[in-house]
JSON list of C-alpha atoms in Angstrom, two decimals:
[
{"chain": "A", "resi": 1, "resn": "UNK", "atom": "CA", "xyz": [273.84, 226.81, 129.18]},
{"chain": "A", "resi": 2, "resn": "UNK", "atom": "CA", "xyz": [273.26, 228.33, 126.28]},
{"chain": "A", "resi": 3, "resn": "UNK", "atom": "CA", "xyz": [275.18, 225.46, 124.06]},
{"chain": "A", "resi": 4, "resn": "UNK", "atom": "CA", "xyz": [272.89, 223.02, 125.87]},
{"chain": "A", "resi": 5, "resn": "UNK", "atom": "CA", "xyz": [269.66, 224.66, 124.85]},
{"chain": "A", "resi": 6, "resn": "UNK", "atom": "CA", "xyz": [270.77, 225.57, 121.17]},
{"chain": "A", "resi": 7, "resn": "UNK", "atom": "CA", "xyz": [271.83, 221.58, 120.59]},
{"chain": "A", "resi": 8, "resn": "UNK", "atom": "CA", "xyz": [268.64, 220.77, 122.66]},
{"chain": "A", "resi": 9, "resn": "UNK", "atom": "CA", "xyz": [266.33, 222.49, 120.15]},
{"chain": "A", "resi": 10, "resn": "UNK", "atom": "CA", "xyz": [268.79, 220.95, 116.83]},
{"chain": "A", "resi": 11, "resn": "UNK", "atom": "CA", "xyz": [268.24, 217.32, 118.34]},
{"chain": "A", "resi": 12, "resn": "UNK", "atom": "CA", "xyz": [264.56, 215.91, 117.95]},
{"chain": "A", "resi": 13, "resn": "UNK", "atom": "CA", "xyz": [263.32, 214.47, 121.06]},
{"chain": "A", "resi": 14, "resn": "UNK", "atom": "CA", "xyz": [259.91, 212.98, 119.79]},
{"chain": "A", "resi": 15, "resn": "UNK", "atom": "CA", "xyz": [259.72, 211.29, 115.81]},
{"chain": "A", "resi": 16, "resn": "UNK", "atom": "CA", "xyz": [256.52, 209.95, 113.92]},
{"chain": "A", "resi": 17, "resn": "UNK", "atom": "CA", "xyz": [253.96, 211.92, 116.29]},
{"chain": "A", "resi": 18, "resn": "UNK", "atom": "CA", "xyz": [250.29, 211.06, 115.63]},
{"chain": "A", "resi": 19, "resn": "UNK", "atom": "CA", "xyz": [247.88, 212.34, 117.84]},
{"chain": "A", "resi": 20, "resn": "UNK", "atom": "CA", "xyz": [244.07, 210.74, 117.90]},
{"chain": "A", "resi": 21, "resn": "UNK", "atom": "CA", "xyz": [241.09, 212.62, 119.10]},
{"chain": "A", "resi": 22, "resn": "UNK", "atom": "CA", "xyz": [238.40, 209.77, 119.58]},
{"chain": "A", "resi": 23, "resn": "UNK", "atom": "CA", "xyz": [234.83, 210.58, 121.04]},
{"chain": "A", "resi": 24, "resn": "UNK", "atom": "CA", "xyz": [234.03, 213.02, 118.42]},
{"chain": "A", "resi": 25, "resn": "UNK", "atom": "CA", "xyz": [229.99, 212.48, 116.75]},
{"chain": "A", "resi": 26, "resn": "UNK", "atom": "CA", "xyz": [229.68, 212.20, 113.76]},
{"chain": "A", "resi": 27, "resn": "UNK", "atom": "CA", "xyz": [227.36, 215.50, 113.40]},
{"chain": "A", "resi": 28, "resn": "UNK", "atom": "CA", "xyz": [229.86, 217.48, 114.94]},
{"chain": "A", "resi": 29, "resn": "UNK", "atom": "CA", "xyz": [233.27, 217.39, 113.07]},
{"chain": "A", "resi": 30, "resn": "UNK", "atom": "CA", "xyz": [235.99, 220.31, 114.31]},
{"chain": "A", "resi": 31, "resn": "UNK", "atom": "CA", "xyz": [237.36, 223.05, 111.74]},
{"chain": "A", "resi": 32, "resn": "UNK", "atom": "CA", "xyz": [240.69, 222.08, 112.67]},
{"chain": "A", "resi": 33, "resn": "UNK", "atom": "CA", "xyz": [243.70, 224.89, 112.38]},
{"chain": "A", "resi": 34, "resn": "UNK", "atom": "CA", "xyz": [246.75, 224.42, 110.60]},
{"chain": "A", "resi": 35, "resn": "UNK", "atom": "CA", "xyz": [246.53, 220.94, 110.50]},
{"chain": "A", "resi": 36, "resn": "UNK", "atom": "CA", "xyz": [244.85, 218.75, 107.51]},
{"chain": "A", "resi": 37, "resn": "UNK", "atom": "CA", "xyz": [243.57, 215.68, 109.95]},
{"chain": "A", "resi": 38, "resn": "UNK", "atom": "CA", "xyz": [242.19, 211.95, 108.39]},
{"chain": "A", "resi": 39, "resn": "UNK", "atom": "CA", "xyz": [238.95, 211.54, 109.51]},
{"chain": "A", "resi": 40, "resn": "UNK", "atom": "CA", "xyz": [238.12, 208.27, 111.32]},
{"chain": "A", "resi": 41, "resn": "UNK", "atom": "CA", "xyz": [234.79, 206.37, 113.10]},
{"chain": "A", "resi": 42, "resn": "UNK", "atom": "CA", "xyz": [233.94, 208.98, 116.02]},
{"chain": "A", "resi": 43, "resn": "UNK", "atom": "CA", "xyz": [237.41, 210.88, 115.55]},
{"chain": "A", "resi": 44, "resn": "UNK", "atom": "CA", "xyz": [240.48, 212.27, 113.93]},
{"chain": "A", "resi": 45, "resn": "UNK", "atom": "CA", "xyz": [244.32, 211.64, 113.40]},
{"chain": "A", "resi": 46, "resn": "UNK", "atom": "CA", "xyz": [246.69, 213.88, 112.99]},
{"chain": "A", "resi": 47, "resn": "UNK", "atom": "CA", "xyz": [250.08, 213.95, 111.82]},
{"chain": "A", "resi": 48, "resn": "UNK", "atom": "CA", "xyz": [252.29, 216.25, 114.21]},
{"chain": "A", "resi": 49, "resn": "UNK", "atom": "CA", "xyz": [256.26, 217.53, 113.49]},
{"chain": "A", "resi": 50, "resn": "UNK", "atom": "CA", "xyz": [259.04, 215.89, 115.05]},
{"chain": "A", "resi": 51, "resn": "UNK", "atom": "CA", "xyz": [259.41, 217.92, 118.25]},
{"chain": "A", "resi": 52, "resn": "UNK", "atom": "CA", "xyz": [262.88, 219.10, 120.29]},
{"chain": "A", "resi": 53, "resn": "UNK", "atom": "CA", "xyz": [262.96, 219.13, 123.91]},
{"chain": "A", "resi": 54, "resn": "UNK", "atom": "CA", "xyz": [260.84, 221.95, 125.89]},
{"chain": "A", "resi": 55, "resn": "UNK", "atom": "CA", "xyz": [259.00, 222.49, 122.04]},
{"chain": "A", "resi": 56, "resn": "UNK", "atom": "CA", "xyz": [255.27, 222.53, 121.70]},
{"chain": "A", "resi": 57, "resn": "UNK", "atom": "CA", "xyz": [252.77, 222.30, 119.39]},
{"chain": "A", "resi": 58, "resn": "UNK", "atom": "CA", "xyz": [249.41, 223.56, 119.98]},
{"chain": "A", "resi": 59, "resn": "UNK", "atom": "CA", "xyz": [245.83, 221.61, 117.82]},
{"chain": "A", "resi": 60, "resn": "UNK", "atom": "CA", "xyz": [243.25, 224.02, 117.95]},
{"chain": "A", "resi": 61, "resn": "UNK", "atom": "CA", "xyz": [239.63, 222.33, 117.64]},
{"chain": "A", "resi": 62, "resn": "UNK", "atom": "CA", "xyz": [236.85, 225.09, 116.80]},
{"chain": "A", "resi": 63, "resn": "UNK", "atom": "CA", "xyz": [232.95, 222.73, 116.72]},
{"chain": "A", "resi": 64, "resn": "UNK", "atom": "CA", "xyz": [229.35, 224.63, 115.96]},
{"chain": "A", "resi": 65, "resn": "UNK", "atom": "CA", "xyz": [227.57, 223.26, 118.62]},
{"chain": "A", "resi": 66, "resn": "UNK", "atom": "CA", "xyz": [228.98, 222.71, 122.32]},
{"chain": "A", "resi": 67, "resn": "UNK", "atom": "CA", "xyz": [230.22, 219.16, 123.34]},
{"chain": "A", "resi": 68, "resn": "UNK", "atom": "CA", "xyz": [228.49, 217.12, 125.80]},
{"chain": "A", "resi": 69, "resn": "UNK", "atom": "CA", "xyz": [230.79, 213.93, 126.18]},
{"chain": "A", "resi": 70, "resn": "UNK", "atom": "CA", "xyz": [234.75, 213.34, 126.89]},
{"chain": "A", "resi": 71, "resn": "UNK", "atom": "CA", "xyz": [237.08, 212.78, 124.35]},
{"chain": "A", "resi": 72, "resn": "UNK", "atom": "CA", "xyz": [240.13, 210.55, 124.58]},
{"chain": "A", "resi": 73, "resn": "UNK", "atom": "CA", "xyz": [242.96, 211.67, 123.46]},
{"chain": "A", "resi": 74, "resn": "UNK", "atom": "CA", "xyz": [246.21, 209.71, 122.85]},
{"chain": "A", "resi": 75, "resn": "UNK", "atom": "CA", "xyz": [249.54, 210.83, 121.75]},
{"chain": "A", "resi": 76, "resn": "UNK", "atom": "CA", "xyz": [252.01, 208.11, 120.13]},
{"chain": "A", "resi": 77, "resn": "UNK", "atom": "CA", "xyz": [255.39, 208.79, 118.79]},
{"chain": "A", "resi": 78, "resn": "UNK", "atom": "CA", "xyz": [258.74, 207.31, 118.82]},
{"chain": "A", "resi": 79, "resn": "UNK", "atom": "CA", "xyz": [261.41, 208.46, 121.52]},
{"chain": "A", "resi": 80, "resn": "UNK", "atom": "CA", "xyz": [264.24, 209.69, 120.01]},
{"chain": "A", "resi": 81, "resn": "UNK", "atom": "CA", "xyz": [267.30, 208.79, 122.69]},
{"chain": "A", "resi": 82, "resn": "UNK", "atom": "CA", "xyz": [265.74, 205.11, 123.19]},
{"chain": "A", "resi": 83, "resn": "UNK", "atom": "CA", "xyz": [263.97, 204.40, 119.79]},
{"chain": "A", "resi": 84, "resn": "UNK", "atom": "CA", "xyz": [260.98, 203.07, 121.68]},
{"chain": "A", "resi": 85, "resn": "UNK", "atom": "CA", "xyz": [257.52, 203.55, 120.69]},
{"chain": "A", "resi": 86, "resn": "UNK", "atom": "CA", "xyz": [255.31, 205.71, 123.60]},
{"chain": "A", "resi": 87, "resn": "UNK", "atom": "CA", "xyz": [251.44, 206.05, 124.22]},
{"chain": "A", "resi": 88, "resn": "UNK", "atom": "CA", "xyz": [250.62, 208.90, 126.02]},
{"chain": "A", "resi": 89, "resn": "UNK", "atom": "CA", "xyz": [246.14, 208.91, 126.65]},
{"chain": "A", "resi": 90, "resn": "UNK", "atom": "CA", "xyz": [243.92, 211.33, 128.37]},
{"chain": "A", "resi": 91, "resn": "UNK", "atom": "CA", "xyz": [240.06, 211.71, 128.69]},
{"chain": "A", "resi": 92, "resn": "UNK", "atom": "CA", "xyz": [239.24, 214.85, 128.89]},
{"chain": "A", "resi": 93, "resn": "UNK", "atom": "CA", "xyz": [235.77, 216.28, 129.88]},
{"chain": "A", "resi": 94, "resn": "UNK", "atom": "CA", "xyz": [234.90, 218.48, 126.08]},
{"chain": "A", "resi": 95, "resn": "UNK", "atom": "CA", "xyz": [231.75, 220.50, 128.06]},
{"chain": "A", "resi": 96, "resn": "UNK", "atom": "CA", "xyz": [234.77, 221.94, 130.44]},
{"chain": "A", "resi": 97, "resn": "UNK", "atom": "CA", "xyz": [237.83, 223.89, 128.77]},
{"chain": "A", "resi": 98, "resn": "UNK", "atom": "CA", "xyz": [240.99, 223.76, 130.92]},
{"chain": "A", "resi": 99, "resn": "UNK", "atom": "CA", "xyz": [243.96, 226.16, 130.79]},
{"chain": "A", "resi": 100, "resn": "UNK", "atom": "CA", "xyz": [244.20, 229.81, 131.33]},
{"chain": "A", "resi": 101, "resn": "UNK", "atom": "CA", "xyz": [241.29, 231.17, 129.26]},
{"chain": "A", "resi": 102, "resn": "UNK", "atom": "CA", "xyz": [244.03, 233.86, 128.19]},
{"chain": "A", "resi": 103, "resn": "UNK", "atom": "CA", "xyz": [246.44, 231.67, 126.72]},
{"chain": "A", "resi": 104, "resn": "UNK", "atom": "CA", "xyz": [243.59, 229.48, 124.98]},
{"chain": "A", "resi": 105, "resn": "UNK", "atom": "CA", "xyz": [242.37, 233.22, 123.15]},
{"chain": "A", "resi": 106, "resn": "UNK", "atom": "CA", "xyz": [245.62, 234.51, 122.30]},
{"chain": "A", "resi": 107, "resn": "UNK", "atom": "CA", "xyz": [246.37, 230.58, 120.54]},
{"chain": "A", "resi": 108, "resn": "UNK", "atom": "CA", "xyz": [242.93, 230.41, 119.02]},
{"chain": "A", "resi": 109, "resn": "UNK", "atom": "CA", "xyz": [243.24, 234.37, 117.43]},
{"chain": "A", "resi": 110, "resn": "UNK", "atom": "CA", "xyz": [246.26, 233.77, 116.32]},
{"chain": "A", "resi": 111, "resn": "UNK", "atom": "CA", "xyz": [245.20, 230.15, 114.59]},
{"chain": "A", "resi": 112, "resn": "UNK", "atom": "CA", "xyz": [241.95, 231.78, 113.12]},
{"chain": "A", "resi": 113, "resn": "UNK", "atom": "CA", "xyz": [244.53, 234.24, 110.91]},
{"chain": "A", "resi": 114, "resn": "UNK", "atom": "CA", "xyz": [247.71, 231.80, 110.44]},
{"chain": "A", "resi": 115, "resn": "UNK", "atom": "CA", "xyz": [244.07, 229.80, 108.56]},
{"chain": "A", "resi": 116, "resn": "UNK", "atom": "CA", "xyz": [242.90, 232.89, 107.00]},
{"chain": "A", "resi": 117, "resn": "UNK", "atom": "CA", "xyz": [245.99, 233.46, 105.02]},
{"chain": "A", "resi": 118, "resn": "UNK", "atom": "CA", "xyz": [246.15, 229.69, 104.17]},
{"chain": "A", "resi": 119, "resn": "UNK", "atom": "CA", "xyz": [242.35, 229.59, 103.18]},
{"chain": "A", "resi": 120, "resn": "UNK", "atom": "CA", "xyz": [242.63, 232.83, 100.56]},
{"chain": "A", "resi": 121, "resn": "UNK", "atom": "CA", "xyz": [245.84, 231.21, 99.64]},
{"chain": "A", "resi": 122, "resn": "UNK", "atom": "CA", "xyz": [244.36, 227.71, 98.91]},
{"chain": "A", "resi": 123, "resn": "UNK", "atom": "CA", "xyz": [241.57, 229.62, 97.18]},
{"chain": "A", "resi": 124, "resn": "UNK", "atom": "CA", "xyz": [243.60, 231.68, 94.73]},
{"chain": "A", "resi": 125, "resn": "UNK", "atom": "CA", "xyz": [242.94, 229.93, 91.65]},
{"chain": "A", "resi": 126, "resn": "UNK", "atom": "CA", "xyz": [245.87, 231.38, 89.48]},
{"chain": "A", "resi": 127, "resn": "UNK", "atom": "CA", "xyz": [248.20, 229.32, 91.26]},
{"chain": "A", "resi": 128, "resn": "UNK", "atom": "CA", "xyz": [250.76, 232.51, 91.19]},
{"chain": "A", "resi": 129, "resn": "UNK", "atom": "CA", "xyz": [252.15, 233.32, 94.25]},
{"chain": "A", "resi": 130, "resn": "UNK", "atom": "CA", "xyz": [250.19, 234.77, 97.03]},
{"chain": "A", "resi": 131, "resn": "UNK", "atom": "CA", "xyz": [250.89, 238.74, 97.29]},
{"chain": "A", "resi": 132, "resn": "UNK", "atom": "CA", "xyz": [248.04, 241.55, 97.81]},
{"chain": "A", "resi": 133, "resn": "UNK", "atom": "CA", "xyz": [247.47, 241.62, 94.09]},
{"chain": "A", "resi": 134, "resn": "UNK", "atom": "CA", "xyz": [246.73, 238.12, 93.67]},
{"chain": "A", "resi": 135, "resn": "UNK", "atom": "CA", "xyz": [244.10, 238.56, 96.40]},
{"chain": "A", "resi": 136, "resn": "UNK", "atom": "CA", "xyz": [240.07, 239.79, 94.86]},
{"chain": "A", "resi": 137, "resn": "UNK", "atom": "CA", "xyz": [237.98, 241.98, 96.89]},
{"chain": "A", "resi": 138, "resn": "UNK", "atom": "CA", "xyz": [236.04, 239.41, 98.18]},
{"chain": "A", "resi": 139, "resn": "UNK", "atom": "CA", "xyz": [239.09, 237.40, 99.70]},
{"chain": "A", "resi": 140, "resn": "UNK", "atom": "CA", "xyz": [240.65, 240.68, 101.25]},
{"chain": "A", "resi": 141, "resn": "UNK", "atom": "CA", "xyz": [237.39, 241.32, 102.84]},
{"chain": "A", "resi": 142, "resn": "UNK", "atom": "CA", "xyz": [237.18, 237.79, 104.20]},
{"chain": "A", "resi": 143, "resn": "UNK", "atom": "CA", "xyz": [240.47, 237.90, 105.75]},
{"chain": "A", "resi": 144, "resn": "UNK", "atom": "CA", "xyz": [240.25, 241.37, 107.13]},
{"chain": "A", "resi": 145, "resn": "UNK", "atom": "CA", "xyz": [236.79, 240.02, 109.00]},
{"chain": "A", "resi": 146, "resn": "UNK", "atom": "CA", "xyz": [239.41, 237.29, 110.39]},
{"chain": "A", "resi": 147, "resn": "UNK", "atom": "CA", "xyz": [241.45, 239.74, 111.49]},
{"chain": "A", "resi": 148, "resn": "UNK", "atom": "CA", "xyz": [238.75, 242.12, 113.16]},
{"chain": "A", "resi": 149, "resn": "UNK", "atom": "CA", "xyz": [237.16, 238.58, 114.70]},
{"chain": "A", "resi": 150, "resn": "UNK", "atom": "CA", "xyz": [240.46, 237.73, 115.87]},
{"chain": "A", "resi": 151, "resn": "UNK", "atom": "CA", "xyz": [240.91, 241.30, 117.67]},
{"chain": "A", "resi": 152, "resn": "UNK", "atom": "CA", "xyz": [237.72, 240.49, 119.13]},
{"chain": "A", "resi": 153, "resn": "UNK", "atom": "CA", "xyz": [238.49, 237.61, 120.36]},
{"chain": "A", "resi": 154, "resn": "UNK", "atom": "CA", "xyz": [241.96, 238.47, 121.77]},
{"chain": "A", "resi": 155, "resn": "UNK", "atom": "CA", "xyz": [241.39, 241.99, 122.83]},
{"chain": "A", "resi": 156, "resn": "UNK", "atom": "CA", "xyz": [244.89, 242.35, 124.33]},
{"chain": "A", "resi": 157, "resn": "UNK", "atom": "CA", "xyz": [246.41, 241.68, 120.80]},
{"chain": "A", "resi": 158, "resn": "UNK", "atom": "CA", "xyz": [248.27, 244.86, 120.72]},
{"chain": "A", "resi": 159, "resn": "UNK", "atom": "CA", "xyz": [250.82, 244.09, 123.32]},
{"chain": "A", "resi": 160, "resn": "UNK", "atom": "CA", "xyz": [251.37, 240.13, 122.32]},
{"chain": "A", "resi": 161, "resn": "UNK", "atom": "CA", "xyz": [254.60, 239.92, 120.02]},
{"chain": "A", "resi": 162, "resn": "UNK", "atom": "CA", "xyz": [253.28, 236.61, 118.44]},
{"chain": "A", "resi": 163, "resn": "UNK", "atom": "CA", "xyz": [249.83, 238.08, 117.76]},
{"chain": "A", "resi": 164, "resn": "UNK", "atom": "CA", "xyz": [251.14, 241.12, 115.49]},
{"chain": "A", "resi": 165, "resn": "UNK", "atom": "CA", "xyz": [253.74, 238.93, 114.15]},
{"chain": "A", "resi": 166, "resn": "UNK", "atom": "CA", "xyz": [251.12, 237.06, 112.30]},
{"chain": "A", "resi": 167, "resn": "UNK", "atom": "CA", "xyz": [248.69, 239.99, 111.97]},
{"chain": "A", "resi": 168, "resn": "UNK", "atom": "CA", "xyz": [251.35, 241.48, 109.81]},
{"chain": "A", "resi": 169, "resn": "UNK", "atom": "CA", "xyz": [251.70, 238.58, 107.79]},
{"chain": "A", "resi": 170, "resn": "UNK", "atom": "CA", "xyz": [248.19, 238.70, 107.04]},
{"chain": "A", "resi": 171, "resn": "UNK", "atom": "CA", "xyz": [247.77, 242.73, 106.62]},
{"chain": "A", "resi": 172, "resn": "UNK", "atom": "CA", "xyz": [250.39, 242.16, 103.82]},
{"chain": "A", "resi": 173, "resn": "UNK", "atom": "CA", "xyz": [247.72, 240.50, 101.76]},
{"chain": "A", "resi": 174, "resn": "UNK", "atom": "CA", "xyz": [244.92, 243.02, 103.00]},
{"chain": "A", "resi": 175, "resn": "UNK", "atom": "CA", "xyz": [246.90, 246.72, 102.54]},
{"chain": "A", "resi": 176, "resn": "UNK", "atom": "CA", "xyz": [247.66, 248.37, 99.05]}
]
């Protein structure tokens, strides 16, 4: 069993991922975490990793004002056993999350500081490696409110392995 699942998560199931997010106005563009997407007429593409079987990858969409419409959403890669091309589409209602509001808290608190570390890294204009002394007051204060929002957010962040995995990361760039 265990053979199986180690050679399962070497061997790439799903290549050349794109997912497209169409239905989105114009006025109300998504931050969207961890990902850089290509803007397009009423949506967004994104570029996903190749993915192993029983892998996931989770696109977090944060928008300033609340949606009204449905978006479609359509998944396209190339299977990796057959070499065929696959479309996979939903519409799904954006005025009524889905999912365990749980899991959707713990994923978006732990996007908000996986993004807070790569904003003060993209703004650290010596271009030295990132470290706590590279970091200006400013910066450190911006990523600590991330962190503190985050908490907020996810209040049972304490007992969530992933959570303080990436809390750590971030403290390292916070705490002299």
């Amino acid at each position: 069993v265990f053979i199986d699942e180690f050679d399962s998560l070497l061997s790439p199931s799903a290549k050349k991922i794109k997912l497209t997010i169409e239905g989105l106005r114009q006025r109300n563009q998504p931050v969207v975490f961890g990902y850089e997407p290509i803007r397009t007429d009423g949506g967004l593409e994104l570029k996903l990793e190749n993915m192993s079987s029983g892998a996931t990858q989770v696109v977090l969409l944060q928008f300033e004002e609340p949606l009204d419409s449905k978006l479609e959403i359509t998944v396209k890669f190339k299977d990796a056993a057959t070499g065929k091309k696959r479309t996979l589409t939903q519409t799904v209602d954006a005025g009524s999350p889905s999912g365990e509001k749980g899991d959707f808290c713990k994923n978006l608190a732990i996007a908000m500081v996986a993004q807070g570390v790569f904003d003060a890294a993209k703004r650290n204009e010596d271009g030295e490696a990132l470290n706590s002394e590279a970091l200006n007051k400013a910066q450190k204060k911006d990523l600590k409110k991330v962190i503190r929002s985050a908490k907020e957010l996810f209040p049972q962040f304490e007992n969530d392995v992933d959570f303080v995995r990436v809390e750590r990361i971030a403290k390292q760039f916070v705490d002299n």
